[in-house]
Short mmCIF file of C-alpha atoms and ligand atoms in Angstrom, two decimals:
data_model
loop_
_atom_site.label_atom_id
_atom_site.label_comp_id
_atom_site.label_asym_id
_atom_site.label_seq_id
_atom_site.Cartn_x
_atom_site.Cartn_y
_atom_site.Cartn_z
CA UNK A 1 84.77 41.42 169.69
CA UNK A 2 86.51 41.66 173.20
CA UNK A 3 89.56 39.98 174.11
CA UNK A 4 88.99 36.92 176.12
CA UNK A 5 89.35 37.54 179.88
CA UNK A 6 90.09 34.54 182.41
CA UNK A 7 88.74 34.82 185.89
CA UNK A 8 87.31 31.39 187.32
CA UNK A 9 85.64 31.00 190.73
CA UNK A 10 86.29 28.02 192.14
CA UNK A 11 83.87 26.68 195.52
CA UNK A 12 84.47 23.39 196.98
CA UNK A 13 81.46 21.38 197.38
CA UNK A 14 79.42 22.01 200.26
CA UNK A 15 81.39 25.11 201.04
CA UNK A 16 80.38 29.05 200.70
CA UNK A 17 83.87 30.38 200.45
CA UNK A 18 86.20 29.62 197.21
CA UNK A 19 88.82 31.31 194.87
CA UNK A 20 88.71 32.73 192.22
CA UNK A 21 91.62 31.83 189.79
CA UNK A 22 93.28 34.60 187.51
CA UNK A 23 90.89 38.29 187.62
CA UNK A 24 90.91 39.14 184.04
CA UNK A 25 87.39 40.60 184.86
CA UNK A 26 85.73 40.65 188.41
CA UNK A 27 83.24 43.56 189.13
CA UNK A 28 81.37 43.49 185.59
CA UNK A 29 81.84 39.92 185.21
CA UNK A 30 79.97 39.08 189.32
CA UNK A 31 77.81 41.62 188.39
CA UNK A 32 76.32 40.24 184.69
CA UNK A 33 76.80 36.80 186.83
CA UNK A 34 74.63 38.11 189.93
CA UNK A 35 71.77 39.62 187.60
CA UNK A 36 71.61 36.08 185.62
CA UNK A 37 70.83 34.63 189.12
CA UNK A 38 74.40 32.33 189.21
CA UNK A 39 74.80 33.39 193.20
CA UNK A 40 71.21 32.26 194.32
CA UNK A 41 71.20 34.45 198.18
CA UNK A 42 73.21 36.95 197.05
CA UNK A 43 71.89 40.37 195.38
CA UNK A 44 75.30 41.97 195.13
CA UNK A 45 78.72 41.99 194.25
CA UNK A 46 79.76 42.78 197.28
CA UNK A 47 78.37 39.58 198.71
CA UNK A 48 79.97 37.27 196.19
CA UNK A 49 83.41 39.23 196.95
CA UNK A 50 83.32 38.48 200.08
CA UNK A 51 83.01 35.29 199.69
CA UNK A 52 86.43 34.94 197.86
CA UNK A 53 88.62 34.09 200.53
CA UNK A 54 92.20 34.04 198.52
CA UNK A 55 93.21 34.92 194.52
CA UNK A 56 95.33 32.64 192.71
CA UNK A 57 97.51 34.43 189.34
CA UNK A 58 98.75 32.09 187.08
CA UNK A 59 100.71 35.04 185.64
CA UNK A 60 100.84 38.78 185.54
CA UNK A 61 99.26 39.11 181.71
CA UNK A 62 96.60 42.30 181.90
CA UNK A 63 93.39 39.65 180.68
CA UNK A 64 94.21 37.79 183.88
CA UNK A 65 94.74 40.73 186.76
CA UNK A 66 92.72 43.59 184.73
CA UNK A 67 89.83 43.23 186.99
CA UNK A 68 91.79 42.52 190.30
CA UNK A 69 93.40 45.79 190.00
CA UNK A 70 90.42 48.10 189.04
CA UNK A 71 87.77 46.05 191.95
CA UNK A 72 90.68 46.50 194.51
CA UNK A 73 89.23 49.82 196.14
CA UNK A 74 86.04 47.76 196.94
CA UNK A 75 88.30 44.92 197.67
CA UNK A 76 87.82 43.45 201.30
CA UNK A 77 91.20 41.92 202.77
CA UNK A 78 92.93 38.88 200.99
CA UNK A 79 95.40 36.71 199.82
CA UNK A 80 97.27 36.60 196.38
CA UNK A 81 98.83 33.13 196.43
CA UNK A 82 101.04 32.45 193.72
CA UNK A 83 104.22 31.83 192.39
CA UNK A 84 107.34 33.89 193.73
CA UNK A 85 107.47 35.41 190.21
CA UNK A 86 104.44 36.36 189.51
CA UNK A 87 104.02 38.15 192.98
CA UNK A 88 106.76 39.88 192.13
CA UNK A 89 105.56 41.07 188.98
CA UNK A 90 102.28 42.30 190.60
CA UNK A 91 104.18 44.45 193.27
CA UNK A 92 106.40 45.39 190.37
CA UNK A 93 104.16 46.53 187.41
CA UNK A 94 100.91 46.78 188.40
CA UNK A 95 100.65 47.61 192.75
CA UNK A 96 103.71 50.28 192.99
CA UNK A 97 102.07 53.61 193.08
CA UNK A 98 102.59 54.83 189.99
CA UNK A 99 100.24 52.26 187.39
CA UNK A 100 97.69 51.63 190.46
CA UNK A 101 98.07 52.38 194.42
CA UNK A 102 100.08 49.87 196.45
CA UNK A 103 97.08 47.57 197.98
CA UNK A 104 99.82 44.92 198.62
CA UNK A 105 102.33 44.24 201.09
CA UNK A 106 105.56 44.51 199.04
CA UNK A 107 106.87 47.08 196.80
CA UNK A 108 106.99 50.78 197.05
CA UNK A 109 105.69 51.59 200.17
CA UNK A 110 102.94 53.45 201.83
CA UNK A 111 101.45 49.42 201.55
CA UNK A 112 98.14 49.86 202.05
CA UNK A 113 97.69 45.74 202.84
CA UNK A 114 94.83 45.00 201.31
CA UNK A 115 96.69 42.08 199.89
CA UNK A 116 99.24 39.79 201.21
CA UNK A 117 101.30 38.15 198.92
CA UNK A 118 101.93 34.51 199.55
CA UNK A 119 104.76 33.07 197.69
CA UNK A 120 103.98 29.26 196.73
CA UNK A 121 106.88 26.68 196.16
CA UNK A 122 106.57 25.37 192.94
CA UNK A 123 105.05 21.46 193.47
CA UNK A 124 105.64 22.08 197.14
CA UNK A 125 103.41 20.55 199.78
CA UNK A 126 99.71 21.67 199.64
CA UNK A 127 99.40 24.96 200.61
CA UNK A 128 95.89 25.39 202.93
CA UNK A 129 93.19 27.73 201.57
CA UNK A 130 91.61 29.62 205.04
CA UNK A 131 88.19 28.97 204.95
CA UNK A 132 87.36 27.04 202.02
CA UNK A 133 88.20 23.94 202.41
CA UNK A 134 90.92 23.30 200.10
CA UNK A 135 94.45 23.21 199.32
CA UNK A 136 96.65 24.42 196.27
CA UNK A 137 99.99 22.90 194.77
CA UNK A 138 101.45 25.53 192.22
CA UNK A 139 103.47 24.11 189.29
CA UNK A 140 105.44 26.33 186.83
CA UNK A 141 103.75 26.46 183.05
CA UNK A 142 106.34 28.15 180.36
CA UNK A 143 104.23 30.46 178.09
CA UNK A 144 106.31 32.08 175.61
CA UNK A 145 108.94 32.91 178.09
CA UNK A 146 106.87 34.08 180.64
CA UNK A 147 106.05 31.66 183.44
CA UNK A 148 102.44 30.68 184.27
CA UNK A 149 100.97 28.36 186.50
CA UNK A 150 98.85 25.36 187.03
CA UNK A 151 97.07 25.27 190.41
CA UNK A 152 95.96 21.59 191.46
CA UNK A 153 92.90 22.27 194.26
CA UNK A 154 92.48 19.32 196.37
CA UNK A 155 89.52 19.27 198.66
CA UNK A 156 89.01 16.06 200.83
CA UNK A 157 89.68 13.09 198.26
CA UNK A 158 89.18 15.62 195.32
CA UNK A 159 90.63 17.50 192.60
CA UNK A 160 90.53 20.35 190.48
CA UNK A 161 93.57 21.48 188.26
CA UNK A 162 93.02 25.44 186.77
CA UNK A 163 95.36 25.38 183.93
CA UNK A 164 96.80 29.37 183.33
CA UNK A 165 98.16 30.12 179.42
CA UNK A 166 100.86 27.59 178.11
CA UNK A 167 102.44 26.30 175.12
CA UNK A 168 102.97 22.59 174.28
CA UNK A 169 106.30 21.28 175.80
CA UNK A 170 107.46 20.74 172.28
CA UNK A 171 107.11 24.03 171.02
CA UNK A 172 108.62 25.57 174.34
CA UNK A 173 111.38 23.42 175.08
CA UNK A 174 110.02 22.74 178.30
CA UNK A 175 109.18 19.81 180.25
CA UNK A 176 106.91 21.52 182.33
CA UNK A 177 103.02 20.22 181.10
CA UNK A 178 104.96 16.47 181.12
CA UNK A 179 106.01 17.26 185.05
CA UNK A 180 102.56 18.19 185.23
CA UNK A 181 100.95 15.24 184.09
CA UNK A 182 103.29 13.02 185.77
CA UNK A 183 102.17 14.52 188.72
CA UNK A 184 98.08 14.43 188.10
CA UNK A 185 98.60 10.76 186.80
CA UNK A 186 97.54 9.49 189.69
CA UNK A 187 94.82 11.08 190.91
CA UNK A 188 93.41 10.75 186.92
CA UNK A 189 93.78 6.66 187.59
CA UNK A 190 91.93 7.38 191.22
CA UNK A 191 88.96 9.13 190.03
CA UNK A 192 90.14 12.07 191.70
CA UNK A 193 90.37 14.69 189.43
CA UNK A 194 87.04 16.00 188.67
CA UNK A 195 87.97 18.08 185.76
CA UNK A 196 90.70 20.97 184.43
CA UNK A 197 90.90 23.90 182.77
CA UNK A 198 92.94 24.41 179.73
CA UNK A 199 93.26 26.99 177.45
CA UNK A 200 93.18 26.60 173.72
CA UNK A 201 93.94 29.98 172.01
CA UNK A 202 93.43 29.37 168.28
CA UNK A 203 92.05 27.10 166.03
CA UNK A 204 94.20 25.16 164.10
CA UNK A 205 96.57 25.25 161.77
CA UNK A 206 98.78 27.68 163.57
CA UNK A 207 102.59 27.91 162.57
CA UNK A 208 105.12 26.86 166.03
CA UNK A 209 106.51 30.06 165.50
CA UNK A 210 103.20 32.52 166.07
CA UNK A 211 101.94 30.60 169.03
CA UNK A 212 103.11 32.86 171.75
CA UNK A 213 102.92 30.61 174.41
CA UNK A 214 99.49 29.12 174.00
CA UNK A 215 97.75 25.86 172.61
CA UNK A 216 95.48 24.73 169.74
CA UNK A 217 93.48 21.52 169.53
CA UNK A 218 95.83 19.88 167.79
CA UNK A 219 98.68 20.77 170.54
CA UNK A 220 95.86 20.24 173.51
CA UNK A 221 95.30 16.68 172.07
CA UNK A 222 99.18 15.81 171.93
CA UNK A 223 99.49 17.06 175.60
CA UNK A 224 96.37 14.90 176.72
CA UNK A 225 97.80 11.84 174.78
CA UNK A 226 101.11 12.06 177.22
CA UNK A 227 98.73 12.06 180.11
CA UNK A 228 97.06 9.30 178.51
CA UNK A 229 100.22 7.36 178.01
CA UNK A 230 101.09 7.93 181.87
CA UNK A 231 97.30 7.12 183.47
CA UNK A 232 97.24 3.61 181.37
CA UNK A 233 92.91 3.93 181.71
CA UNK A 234 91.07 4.84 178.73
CA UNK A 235 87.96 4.95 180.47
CA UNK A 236 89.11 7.41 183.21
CA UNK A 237 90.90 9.79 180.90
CA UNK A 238 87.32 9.58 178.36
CA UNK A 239 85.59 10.55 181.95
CA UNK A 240 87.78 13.57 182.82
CA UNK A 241 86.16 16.96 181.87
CA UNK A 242 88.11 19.27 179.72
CA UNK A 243 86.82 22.42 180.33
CA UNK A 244 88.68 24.44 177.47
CA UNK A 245 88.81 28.40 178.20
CA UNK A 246 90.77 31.45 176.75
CA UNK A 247 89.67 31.15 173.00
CA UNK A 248 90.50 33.93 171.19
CA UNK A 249 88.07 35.74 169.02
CA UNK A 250 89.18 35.72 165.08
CA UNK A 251 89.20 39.21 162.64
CA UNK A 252 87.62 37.51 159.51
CA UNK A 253 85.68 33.81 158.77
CA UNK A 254 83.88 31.67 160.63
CA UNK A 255 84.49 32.45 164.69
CA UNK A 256 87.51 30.72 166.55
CA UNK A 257 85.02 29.23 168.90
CA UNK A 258 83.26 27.05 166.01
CA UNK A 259 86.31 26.22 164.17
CA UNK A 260 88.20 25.05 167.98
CA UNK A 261 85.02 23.17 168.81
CA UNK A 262 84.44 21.42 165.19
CA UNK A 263 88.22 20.70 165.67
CA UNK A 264 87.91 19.22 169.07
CA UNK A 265 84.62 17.03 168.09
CA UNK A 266 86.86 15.97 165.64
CA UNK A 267 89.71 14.11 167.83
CA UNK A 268 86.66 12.98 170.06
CA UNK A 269 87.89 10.65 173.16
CA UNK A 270 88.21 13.51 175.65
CA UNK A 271 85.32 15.12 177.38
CA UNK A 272 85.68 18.35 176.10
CA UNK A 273 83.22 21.08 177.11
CA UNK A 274 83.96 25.30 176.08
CA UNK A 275 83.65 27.39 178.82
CA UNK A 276 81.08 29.93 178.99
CA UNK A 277 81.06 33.35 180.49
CA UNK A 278 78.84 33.12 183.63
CA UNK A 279 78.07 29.54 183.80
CA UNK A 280 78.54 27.62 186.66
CA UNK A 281 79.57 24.11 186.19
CA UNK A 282 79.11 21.21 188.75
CA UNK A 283 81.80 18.88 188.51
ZN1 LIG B 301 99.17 35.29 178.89
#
């Protein structure tokens, strides 16, 4: 089995140009996505690439930027917009001549330009999107010592939050998901956010010590509780799609992905949903 790869278009509604947040896979991914009929108009890659008008990394980990670096030849003109480290860590390790060609605009030069790198301020004001209609906060995730990010998308009245990998606060010594929550509170008690993506990496039991940065259902569940705890509305936080991503596949037994989802059934509240390779989901 492959190792799973995050990449996540995101389209406001009623718009044609979106995001796409982390590129573990992009070419073969739009491609298998394109032939299944997902981008009804559009008969290539090409087409759907173009309509990505900015990437967001949540961090520099190869199953999120694989397939950013290897479509970046075909790549038309864009934005990275992320956090200060993790465009660093792009222009460091990956764009710098020597692992892949500099498209960027940082780092060893010739800078070819493809890219431009656009530094977010963690929880700083929304940042605008050109052309799609939206706006993106970054806040800092800890993941094993590396920092991620969460992106909260706000379009109009709406919201979308795109979760990269983390561990639970407790495990990390962080506060970080809590700062998160406190700030999504709100919108969760407006109706605002229309969903999130969160990743749950193994099924459960899984010692503190071998999580490397990432969740189970058991750790997902005590994170939801605290943003629970903050919203105060049951009926909002039952409402609120949990789109869980980034499960990864198990050597021996029954697979991860029917063990995390017979674990998830099993706290029950939340509106949890797996996310599938290719599918589009209208939220
Ligand atoms: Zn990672």
């Amino acid at each position: 089995m492959e190792e799973p790869t995050s990449a996540y278009h995101i389209v406001a509604h009623g718009n044609r140009s979106g995001v796409m947040c982390d590129v573990g896979t992009l070419a073969s991914g739009l491609d298998r996505a394109v032939r299944k009929g997902r981008y009804p108009g559009a008969d290539s890659r090409g087409q759907v690439m173009d309509s990505i008008a900015a990437y967001l990394i949540t961090h520099a980990h190869l199953d999120h930027v694989a397939g950013l670096v290897l479509a970046s030849p075909d790549d038309t003109q864009k934005d990275i917009m992320s956090l200060p480290q993790v465009n660093q860590a792009l222009a460091d390790h990956y764009f710098n001549w020597v692992a892949w060609p500099n498209m960027g605009d940082r780092g060893p030069s010739p800078h070819i330009g493809k890219y431009h790198y656009k530094d977010l301020e963690p929880g700083g004001t929304p940042e605008p999107i050109a052309g799609t209609g939206m706006t993106v906060t970054a806040y800092p995730l800890s993941h094993g010592g590396v920092t991620s990010t969460a992106f909260l998308l706000r379009s109009g009245p709406d919201a979308f939050l795109c979760l990269g990998d983390t561990g639970p606060d407790a495990v990390e010594h962080a506060t970080n998901l809590e700062d998160l929550w406190r700030a999504v509170a709100p919108l969760v008690r407006q109706g605002r956010l229309r969903g999130m993506l969160i990743e749950v990496s193994y099924p459960d039991p899984v010692p503190a010590a071998r999580l490397y940065g990432h969740l189970t259902p058991m750790w997902l569940n005590t994170e939801l509780q605290t943003l629970r705890g903050m919203t105060q509305d049951d009926a909002r936080m039952r409402a609120l799609p949990i789109l869980v991503t980034h499960i990864k596949p198990s050597g021996a037994g029954p697979s991860s992905r029917r063990s995390v989802e017979r674990q998830l059934e099993k706290i029950g509240f939340f509106k949890f949903m797996i996310a599938e390779e290719g599918r589009k989901y209208a939220l």
